[in-house]
XYZ file of C-alpha atoms in Angstrom:
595
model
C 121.299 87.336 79.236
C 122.956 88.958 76.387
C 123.804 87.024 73.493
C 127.390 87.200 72.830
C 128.435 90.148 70.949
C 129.979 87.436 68.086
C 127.022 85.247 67.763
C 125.922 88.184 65.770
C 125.927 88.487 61.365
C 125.313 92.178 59.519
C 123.191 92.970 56.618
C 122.852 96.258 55.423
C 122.088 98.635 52.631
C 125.296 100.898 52.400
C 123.009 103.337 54.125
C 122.442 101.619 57.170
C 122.409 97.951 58.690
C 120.954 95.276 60.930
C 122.440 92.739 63.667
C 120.971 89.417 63.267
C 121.239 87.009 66.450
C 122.131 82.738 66.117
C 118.450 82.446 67.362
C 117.038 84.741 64.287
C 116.473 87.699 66.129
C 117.465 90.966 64.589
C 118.200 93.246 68.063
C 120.016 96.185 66.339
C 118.567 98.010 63.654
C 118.984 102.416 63.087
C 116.501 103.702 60.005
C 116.796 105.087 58.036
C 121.062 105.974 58.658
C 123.859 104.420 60.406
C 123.288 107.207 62.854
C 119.547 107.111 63.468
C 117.666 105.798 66.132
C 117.531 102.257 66.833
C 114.101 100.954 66.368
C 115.485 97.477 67.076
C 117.677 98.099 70.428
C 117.878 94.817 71.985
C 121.404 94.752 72.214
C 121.532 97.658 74.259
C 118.416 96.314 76.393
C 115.924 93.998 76.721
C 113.276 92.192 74.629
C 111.074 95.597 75.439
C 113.694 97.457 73.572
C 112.699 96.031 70.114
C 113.723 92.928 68.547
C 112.320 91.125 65.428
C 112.750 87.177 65.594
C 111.670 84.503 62.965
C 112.335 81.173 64.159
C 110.566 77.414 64.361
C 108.117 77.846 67.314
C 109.396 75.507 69.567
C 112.800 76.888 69.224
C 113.801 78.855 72.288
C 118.201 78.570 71.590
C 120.126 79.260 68.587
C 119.887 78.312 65.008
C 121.558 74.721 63.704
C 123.774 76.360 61.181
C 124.144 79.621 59.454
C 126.165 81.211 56.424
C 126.550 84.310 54.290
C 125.992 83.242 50.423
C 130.094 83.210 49.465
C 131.024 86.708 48.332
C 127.842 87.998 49.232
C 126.005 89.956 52.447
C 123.125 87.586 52.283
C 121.975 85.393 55.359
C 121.112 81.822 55.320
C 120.083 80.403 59.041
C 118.478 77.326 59.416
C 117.147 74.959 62.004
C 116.777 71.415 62.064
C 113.655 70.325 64.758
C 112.051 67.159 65.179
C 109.330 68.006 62.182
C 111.907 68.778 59.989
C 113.790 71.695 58.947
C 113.530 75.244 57.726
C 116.257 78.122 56.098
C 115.367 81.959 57.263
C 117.353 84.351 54.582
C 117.644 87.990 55.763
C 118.939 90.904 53.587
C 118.478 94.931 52.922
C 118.372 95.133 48.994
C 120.279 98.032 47.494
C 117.685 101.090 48.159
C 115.706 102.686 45.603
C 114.028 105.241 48.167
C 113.007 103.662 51.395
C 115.198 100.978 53.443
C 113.838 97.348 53.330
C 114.673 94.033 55.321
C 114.248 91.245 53.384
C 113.247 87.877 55.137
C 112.517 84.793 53.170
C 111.756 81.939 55.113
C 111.808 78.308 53.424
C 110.984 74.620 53.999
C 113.882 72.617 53.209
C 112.434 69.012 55.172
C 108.940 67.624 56.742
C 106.799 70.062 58.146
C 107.613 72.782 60.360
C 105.512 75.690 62.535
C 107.090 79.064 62.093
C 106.899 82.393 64.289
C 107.551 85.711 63.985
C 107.547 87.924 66.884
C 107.968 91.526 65.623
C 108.142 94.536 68.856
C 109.056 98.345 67.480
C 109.995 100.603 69.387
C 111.609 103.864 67.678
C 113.762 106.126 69.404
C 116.099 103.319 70.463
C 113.733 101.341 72.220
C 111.683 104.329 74.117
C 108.329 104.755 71.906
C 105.556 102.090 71.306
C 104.306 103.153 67.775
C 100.768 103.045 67.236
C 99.777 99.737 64.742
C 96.943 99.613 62.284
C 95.904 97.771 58.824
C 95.998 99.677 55.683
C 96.156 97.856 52.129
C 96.762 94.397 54.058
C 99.563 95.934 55.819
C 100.597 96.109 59.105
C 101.328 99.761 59.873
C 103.355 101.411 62.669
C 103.596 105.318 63.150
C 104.927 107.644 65.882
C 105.913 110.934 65.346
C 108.487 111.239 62.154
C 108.936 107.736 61.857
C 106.393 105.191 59.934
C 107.250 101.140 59.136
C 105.285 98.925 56.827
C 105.192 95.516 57.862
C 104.067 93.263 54.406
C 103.759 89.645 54.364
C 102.327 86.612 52.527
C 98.312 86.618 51.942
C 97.942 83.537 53.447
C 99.811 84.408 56.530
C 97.654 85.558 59.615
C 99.488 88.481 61.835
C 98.135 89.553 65.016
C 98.652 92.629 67.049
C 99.532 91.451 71.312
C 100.928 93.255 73.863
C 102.137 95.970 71.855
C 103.877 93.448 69.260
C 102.897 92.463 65.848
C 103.216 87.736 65.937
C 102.040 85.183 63.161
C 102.361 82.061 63.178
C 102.301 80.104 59.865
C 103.724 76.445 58.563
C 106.189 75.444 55.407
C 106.755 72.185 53.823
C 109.514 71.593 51.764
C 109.272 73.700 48.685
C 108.004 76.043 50.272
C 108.301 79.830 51.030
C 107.389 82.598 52.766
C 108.701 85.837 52.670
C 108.270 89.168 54.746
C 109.654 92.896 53.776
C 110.187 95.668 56.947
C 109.651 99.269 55.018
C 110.537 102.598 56.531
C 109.668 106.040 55.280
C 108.679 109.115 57.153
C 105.460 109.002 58.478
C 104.488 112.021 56.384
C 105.503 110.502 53.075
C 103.117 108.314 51.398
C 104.002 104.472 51.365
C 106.871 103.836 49.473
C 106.553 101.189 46.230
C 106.593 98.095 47.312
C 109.384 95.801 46.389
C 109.487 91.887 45.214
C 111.710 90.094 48.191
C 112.136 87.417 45.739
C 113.499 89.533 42.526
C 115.392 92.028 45.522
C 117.146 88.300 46.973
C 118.238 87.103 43.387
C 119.563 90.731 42.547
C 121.508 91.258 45.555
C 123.355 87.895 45.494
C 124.323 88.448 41.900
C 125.568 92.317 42.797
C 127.438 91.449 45.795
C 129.053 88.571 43.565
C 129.889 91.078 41.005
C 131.361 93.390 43.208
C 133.349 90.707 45.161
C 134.226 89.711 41.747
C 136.894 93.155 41.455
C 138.917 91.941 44.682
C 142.312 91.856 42.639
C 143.968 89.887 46.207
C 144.309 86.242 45.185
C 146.767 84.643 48.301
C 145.908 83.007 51.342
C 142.777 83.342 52.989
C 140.936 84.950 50.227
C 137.712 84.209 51.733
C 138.528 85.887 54.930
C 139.851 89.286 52.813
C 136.847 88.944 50.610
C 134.647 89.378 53.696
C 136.458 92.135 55.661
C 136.332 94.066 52.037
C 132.560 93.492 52.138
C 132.022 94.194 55.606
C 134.180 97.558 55.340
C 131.719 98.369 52.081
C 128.471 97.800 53.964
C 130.249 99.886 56.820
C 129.827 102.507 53.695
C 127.694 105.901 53.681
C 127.390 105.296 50.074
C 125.527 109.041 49.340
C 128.712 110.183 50.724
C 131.599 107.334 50.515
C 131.624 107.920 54.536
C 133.089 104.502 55.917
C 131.594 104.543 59.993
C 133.562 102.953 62.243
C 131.321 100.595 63.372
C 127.560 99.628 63.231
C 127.205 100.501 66.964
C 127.221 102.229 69.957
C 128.114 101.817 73.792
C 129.171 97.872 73.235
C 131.544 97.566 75.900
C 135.270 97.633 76.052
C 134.938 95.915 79.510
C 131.553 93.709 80.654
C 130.009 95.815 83.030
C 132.055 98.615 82.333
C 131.678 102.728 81.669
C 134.082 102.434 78.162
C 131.582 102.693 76.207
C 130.945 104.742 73.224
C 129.146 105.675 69.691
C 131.194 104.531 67.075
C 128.575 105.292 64.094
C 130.606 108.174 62.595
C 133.885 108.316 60.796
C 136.899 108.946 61.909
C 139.933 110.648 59.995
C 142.600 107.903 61.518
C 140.973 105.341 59.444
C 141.233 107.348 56.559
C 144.852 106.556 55.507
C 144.555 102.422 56.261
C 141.234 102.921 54.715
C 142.381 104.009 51.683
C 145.075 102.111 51.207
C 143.618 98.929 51.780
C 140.514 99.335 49.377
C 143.435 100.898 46.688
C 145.326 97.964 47.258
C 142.152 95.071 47.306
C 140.996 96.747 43.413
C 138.305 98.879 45.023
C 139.069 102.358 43.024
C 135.992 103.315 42.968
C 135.217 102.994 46.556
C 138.602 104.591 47.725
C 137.779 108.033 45.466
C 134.593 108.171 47.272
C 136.260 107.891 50.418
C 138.877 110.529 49.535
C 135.920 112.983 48.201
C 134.129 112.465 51.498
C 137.989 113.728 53.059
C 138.008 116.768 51.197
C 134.468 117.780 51.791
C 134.789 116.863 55.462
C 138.015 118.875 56.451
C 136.869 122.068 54.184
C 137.434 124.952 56.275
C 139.313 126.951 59.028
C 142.259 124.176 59.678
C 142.086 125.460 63.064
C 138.642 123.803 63.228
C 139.855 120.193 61.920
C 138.202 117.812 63.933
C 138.814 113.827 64.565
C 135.591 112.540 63.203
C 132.564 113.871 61.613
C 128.708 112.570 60.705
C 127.946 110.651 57.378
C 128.015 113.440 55.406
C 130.666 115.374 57.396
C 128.408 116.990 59.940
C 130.326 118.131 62.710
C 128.283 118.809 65.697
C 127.892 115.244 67.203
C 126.857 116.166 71.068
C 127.106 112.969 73.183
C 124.013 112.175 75.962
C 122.702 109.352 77.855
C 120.406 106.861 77.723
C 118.744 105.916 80.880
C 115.942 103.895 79.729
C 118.528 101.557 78.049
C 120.397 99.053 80.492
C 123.278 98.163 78.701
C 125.123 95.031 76.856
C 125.402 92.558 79.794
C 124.485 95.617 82.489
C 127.183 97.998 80.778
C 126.002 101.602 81.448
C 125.810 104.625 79.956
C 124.718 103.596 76.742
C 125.863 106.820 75.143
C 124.670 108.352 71.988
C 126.825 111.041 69.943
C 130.859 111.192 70.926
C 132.086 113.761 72.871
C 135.669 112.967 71.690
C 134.550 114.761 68.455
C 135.882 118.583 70.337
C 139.155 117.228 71.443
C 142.543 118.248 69.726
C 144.138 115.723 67.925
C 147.291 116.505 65.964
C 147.761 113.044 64.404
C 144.732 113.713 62.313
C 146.556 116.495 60.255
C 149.219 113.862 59.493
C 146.310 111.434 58.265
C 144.858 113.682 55.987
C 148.015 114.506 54.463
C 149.013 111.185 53.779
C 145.666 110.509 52.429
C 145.767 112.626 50.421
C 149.338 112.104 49.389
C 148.472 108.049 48.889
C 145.399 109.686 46.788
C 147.262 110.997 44.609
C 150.121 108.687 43.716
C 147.009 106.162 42.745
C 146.486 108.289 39.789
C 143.273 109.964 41.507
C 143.003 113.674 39.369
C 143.271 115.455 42.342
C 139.985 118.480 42.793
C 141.532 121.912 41.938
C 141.205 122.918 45.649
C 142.717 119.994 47.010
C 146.734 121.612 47.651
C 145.079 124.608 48.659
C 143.727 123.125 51.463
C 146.572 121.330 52.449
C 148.885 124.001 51.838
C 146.292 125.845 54.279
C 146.472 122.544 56.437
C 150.283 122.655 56.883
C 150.797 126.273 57.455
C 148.679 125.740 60.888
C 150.778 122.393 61.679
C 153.809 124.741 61.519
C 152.048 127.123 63.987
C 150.789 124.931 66.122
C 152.296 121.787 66.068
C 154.257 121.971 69.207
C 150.989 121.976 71.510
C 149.631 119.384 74.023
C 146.891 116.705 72.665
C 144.666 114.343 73.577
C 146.242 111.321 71.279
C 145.392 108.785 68.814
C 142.819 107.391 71.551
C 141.091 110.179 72.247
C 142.106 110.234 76.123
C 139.855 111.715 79.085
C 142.902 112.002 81.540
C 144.203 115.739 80.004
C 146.191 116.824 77.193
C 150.187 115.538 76.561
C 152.879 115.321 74.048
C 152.227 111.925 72.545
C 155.103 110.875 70.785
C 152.294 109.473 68.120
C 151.117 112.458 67.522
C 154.543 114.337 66.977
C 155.026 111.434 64.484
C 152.136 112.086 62.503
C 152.985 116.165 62.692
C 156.678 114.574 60.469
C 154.077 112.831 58.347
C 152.416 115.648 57.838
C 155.976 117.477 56.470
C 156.956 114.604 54.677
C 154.489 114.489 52.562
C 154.073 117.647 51.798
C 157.548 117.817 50.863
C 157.546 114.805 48.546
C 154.656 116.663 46.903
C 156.301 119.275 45.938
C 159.787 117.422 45.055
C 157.309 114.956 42.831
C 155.257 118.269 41.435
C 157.340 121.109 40.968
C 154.712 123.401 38.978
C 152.764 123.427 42.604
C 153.332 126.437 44.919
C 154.057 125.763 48.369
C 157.109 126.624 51.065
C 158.922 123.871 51.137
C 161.722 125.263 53.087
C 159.863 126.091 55.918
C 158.368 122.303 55.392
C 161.414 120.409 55.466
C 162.731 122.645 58.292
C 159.512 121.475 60.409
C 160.163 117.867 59.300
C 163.562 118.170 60.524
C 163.012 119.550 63.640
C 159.892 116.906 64.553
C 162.017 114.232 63.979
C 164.716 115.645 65.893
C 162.659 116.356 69.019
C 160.851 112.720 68.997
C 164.037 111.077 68.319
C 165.211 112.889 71.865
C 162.237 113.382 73.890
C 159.967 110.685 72.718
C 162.796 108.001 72.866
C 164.142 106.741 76.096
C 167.676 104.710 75.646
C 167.397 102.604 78.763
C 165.405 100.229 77.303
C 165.571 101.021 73.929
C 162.016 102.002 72.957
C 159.937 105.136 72.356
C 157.048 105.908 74.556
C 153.738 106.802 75.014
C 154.312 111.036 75.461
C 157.334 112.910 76.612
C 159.466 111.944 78.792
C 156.911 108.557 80.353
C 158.096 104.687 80.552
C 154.526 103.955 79.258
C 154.070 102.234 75.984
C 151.530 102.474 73.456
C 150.564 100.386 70.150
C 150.268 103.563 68.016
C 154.457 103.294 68.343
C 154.312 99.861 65.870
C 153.631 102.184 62.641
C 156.612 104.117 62.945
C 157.780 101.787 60.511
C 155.194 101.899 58.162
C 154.967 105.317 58.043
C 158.463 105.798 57.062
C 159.669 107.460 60.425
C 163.214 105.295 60.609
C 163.318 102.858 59.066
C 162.664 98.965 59.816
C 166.190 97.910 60.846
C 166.945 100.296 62.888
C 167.325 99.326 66.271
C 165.215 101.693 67.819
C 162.622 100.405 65.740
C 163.284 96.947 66.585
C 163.202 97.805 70.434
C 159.818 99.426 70.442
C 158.280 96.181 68.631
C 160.045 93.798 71.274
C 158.790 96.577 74.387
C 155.209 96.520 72.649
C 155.191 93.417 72.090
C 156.535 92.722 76.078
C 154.991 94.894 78.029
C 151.548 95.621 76.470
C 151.079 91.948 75.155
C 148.266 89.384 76.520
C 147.624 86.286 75.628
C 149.447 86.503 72.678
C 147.532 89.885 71.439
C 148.439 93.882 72.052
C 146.590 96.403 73.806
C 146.337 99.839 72.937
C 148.513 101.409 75.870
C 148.456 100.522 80.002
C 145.237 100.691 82.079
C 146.638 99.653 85.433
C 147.223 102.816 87.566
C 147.807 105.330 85.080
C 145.790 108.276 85.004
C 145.923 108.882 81.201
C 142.818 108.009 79.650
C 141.122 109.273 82.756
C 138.480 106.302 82.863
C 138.043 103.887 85.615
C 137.986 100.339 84.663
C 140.467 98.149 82.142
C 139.479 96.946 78.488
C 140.754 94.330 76.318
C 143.073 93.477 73.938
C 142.900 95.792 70.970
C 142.759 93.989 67.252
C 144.082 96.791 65.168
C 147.503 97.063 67.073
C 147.624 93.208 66.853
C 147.291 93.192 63.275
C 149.597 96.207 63.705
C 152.027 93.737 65.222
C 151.768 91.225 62.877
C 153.160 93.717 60.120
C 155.677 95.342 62.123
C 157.477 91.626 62.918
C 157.506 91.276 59.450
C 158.599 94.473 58.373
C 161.700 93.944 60.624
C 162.449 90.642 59.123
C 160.635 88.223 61.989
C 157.816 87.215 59.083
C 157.339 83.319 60.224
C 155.896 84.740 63.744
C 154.264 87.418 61.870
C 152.329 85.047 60.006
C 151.638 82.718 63.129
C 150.209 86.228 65.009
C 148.010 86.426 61.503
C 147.157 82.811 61.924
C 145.881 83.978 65.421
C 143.649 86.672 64.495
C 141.933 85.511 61.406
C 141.025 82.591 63.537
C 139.586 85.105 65.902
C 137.227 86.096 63.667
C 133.615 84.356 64.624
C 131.904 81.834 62.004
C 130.623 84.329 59.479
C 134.036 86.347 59.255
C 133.402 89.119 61.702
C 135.936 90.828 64.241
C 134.886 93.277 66.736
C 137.203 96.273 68.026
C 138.604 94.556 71.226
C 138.706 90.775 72.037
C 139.353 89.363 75.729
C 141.618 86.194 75.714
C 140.799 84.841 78.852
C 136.303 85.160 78.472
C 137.492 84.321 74.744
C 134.921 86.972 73.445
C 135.000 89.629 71.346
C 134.764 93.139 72.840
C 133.566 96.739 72.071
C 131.587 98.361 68.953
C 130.940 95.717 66.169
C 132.015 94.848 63.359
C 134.790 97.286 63.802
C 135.964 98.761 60.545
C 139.405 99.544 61.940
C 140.109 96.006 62.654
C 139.143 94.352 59.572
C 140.625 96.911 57.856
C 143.898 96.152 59.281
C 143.175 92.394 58.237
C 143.426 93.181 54.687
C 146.038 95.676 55.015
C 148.183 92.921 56.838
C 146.974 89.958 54.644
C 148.447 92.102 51.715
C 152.233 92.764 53.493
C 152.371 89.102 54.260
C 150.931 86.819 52.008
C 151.157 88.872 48.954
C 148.936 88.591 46.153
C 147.913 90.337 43.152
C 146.504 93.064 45.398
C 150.180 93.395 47.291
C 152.064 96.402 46.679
């Protein structure tokens, strides 16, 4: 049986990262990117599939206690046993060339017998590398993939069954430390680093960087760690944020909604950037804009919704087979086939991006309105066509009102450019003509005056959670009373158990996908910050109350969370919702980061 999908904690590298269980097992691990193959794919499997676990050897459940260092991404588990009691501290230093995992195990009471039980298997969990000894070193290699295994002197490793063990003992005082080391197989070994001088150095960088979080209100810890979770979510060769660390988690136990969330997606982009602007992170948010502009370079008839690390675009999506699933949850699926669909909303995101960009004082590239003027001459072409939606449906193309939305966006901002920057060339005419005429036609078509709400496409009585930002993005404004309605119909109709889904699963055809999926954490932030925008900010903060306390002991959220299992749900940890933790924490509580 599957652990649950938040008894795990991350470390990573800014390149890639690791899942680490309660019981000290790290069962999800992709070198040497986000992207990669899993050499650790226990999640997605079984024990077979690749796991490394360091744990007291008569300890079969999970650990006593375990913390992140504060304001850092190092791991401190520990187990008390009847011998005494022992600390296992797991982190991926900053790389120089090769990805490490750090593990530092100490004695903190008595006596106490310690295993490790190390099984890779590259290719997410499909090929048994062939072990050997070189240099004191345990070595595994098949085909382009090689890992060093490097451990204490005194510490006896054995090969069994296709897995690497030892079995050693700590008293108090005492420590004993092991470093994981990929590099391709054809490389020569990379140098070696000291796990000691890489554990003191990373606690005192993550500290620093912590450090520039300029948001000082309420629940600073729990911003603090969504910041840091969204910056290990970071490509940081490319400023790439993915959207999660994994793939094919499940939106429903058992389910088929299941998918590869290790690439990045443009709908992020604008929360993303505002929310690292707004926590003191300028640095971080340039990157991410840079990564925007390389990413979307091009025909804007070929403007896609997400792209690889470093903007690839060809991200084919297969099966699995060997794999069983989280909890029996099949396909695991690798790649996203969502990646060909047309979105319109996504030309509206990189507009206001870019548009958010550059009121932050960013010195905009001297391409950058070139490409959006290039950008907004297709939206006027083509704006008036079918998509498939902020939720990249499987059920067939419509007019969501979400996306006709972001097409005004779009407009809007282009317009303000050019009222804010004269000296730029652009039509704006034509511009404010299209904004004019989007808003018209969802104000009539996307709107339905029965009840006082806007709806999911054209002329349907479904709802959808994309319909809360209307307010933020400056669509009508926060009184009005059409505004008002769609929160209260939202918040009605889609609600459950006090939290929002993304839109209706029960016998509707548009997503195309059997099956249902749980309550989606973005759109209940998203709810929290639309109450409060239309003056309801005392149950705004009680839904915040909610969801921060939804988060699991080390500060993690997934993408979905079920309120009757009470479990979290779907790819983890989700970038999209802790992102719109710190985005809401920042409307609500205020701060130095606010505004």
């Amino acid at each position: 049986m599957h652990p649950r999908i938040e008894d795990y904690a991350l470390i990573g590298d800014e390149q890639t990262a690791a899942l680490v269980g309660r019981d000290g097992s790290i069962d999800w691990l992709c070198l040497p990117r986000f992207d990669s193959g899993a050499c650790f794919a226990r999640l997605l499997g079984d024990e077979n599939n690749g796991h490394w676990r360091i744990a007291p050897a008569d300890a079969e459940g999970p650990c006593t206690r375990r913390a992140y260092r504060p304001d850092t991404l190092v791991l401190d588990t520990e187990w008390e046993t009847a011998e005494g009691a022992i600390r296992v501290t797991d982190l991926m230093p900053q790389r120089d060339r090769a990805p490490d995992v750090v593990r530092v195990v100490e004695g903190l009471r008595g006596r106490v017998t310690v295993r490790s039980t190390l099984r890779l298997r590259f290719d997410y969990g499909s090929v048994v590398p062939w072990m050997r000894r070189v240099d004191g070193h345990r070595v595994a290699v098949a085909g382009p993939d090689s890992v060093w295994l490097r451990s204490e002197p005194a510490v006896r490793t054995w090969g069994e069954d296709f897995c690497t063990f030892s079995e050693f003992t700590v008293e108090e005082g005492e420590s004993v430390a092991f470093v994981l080391t990929w590099h391709p197989s054809h490389h020569p070994r990379p140098p070696l680093v000291d796990p000691h001088e890489a554990l003191r150095l990373s606690v005192a960088d993550w500290r620093a960087w912590a450090a520039r979080c300029r948001y000082d209100g309420p629940h600073r810890d729990v911003v603090v760690r969504s910041v840091i979770t969204l910056k290990a979510l970071t490509y940081v060769p490319t400023g790439g944020i993915v959207a999660a660390l994994t793939t094919s988690l499940p939106e429903e136990l058992g389910g088929v909604r299941n998918w590869d969330y290790r690439y990045c997606w443009l709908r992020d982009s604008t929360l993303a950037l505002g929310a690292m602007l707004a926590a003191g992170y300028q640095e971080e948010a340039e990157a991410w804009r840079n990564w925007l502009l390389r990413a979307v370079a091009g025909d804007p008839a070929d403007l896609q919704i997400m792209y690889g690390l470093a903007g690839e675009r060809r991200l084919p999506e297969c099966e699995l087979p060997w794999l069983s699933g989280y909890s029996g949850s099949t396909p695991v699926r690798i790649g996203n086939g969502a990646v060909d669909q047309l979105q319109l909303d996504v030309y509206g995101e990189v507009m206001d991006s870019l548009s958010l960009a550059r009121i932050a004082g960013m010195t905009p590239p001297p391409h950058m309105w070139a490409l959006q003027c290039s950008l907004m001459k297709w939206l006027c072409e083509h704006w008036r066509q079918p998509d498939e939606g902020l939720w990249e449906v499987r059920g067939g193309r419509r007019q969501f009102t979400h996306s006709k939305v972001m097409v005004w966006v779009a407009a809007d901002r282009a317009v303000r450019t050019l009222e804010e920057y004269p000296a730029l060339d652009g039509d704006l005419e034509r511009w404010r003509a299209l904004r004019d005429e989007v808003h018209r036609e969802v104000c009539e078509k996307g709107y339905d005056p029965e009840r006082n709400t806007f709806t999911q496409y054209y002329g349907s009585r479904e709802l959808d959670a994309s319909l809360l930002l209307i307010p933020r993005l400056g669509f009508l404004p926060p009184e009005d009373p059409r505004v008002t309605g769609t929160v209260d119909a939202v918040r009605t109709e889609l609600g459950h158990g006090g939290l929002v889904r993304r839109y209706s699963t029960d016998g509707t055809a548009v997503d195309g996908l059997p099956g249902d999926e749980g309550t989606f954490l973005a759109c209940s932030f998203w709810l929290a910050e639309a109450l409060h925008l239309t003056g309801r900010t005392d149950e705004a903060r009680e839904l915040f109350e909610r969801l921060v306390g939804l988060a699991n002991d080390v500060g993690l959220l997934a993408e979905e969370y079920d309120p009757v299992a009470d479990r979290h749900l779907g790819n983890y940890p989700q970038a999209f919702s802790h992102i719109g933790l710190v985005n809401t924490a920042l409307a609500l509580l205020g701060g130095k980061g606010a505004g």
